[in-house]
Amino acid sequence: MIATKIIGLTSALTKSKKAKIGLLLLEIAIIAVAYKSNKQEKASLGTDESM
């Protein structure tokens, strides 16, 4: 969450459209990785409780 806010601030300060698009793609990748990690963590917690 903090990383995406920093990337958002950097994007706001950047004038180049290509740089903004690159930073946006990086931000999306970070969010996707965090979502996947969170989903896997919840799944592993669910299997531990059923044992």
PDB file of C-alpha atoms in Angstrom:
ATOM      1  CA  MET A   1       0.000   0.000   0.000  1.00  0.00           C
ATOM      2  CA  ILE A   2       2.793   2.391   0.894  1.00  0.00           C
ATOM      3  CA  ALA A   3       4.686   1.486  -2.282  1.00  0.00           C
ATOM      4  CA  THR A   4       1.675   2.282  -4.453  1.00  0.00           C
ATOM      5  CA  LYS A   5       1.232   5.659  -2.760  1.00  0.00           C
ATOM      6  CA  ILE A   6       4.896   6.505  -3.379  1.00  0.00           C
ATOM      7  CA  ILE A   7       4.562   5.451  -7.028  1.00  0.00           C
ATOM      8  CA  GLY A   8       1.386   7.547  -7.311  1.00  0.00           C
ATOM      9  CA  LEU A   9       3.195  10.606  -5.966  1.00  0.00           C
ATOM     10  CA  THR A  10       6.108  10.031  -8.342  1.00  0.00           C
ATOM     11  CA  SER A  11       3.687   9.736 -11.248  1.00  0.00           C
ATOM     12  CA  ALA A  12       2.040  13.030 -10.294  1.00  0.00           C
ATOM     13  CA  LEU A  13       5.406  14.789 -10.350  1.00  0.00           C
ATOM     14  CA  THR A  14       6.532  13.299 -13.673  1.00  0.00           C
ATOM     15  CA  LYS A  15       5.838  15.242 -16.879  1.00  0.00           C
ATOM     16  CA  SER A  16       6.514  12.441 -19.400  1.00  0.00           C
ATOM     17  CA  LYS A  17       3.480  10.415 -20.493  1.00  0.00           C
ATOM     18  CA  LYS A  18       5.650   7.355 -21.149  1.00  0.00           C
ATOM     19  CA  ALA A  19       7.057   7.543 -17.631  1.00  0.00           C
ATOM     20  CA  LYS A  20       3.555   7.867 -16.178  1.00  0.00           C
ATOM     21  CA  ILE A  21       2.373   4.811 -18.124  1.00  0.00           C
ATOM     22  CA  GLY A  22       5.414   2.843 -16.979  1.00  0.00           C
ATOM     23  CA  LEU A  23       4.837   3.803 -13.363  1.00  0.00           C
ATOM     24  CA  LEU A  24       1.149   2.929 -13.664  1.00  0.00           C
ATOM     25  CA  LEU A  25       2.016  -0.529 -15.003  1.00  0.00           C
ATOM     26  CA  LEU A  26       4.489  -1.010 -12.164  1.00  0.00           C
ATOM     27  CA  GLU A  27       1.832   0.031  -9.663  1.00  0.00           C
ATOM     28  CA  ILE A  28      -0.653  -2.456 -11.160  1.00  0.00           C
ATOM     29  CA  ALA A  29       1.966  -5.216 -10.936  1.00  0.00           C
ATOM     30  CA  ILE A  30       2.618  -4.435  -7.263  1.00  0.00           C
ATOM     31  CA  ILE A  31      -1.103  -4.528  -6.498  1.00  0.00           C
ATOM     32  CA  ALA A  32      -1.493  -7.838  -8.371  1.00  0.00           C
ATOM     33  CA  VAL A  33       1.387  -9.433  -6.455  1.00  0.00           C
ATOM     34  CA  ALA A  34       0.013  -8.193  -3.125  1.00  0.00           C
ATOM     35  CA  TYR A  35      -3.472  -9.489  -3.982  1.00  0.00           C
ATOM     36  CA  LYS A  36      -2.111 -12.904  -4.988  1.00  0.00           C
ATOM     37  CA  SER A  37       0.008 -13.099  -1.840  1.00  0.00           C
ATOM     38  CA  ASN A  38      -2.952 -12.156   0.338  1.00  0.00           C
ATOM     39  CA  LYS A  39      -5.184 -14.694  -1.389  1.00  0.00           C
ATOM     40  CA  GLN A  40      -2.606 -17.484  -0.917  1.00  0.00           C
ATOM     41  CA  GLU A  41      -2.137 -16.532   2.728  1.00  0.00           C
ATOM     42  CA  LYS A  42      -5.873 -16.715   3.374  1.00  0.00           C
ATOM     43  CA  ALA A  43      -6.063 -20.086   1.592  1.00  0.00           C
ATOM     44  CA  SER A  44      -3.226 -21.534   3.670  1.00  0.00           C
ATOM     45  CA  LEU A  45      -4.828 -20.283   6.882  1.00  0.00           C
ATOM     46  CA  GLY A  46      -8.087 -21.947   5.895  1.00  0.00           C
ATOM     47  CA  THR A  47      -6.430 -25.339   5.349  1.00  0.00           C
ATOM     48  CA  ASP A  48      -4.566 -25.148   8.667  1.00  0.00           C
ATOM     49  CA  GLU A  49      -7.775 -24.543  10.598  1.00  0.00           C
ATOM     50  CA  SER A  50      -9.517 -27.569   9.089  1.00  0.00           C
ATOM     51  CA  MET A  51      -6.738 -29.948  10.238  1.00  0.00           C
TER      52      MET A  51
END
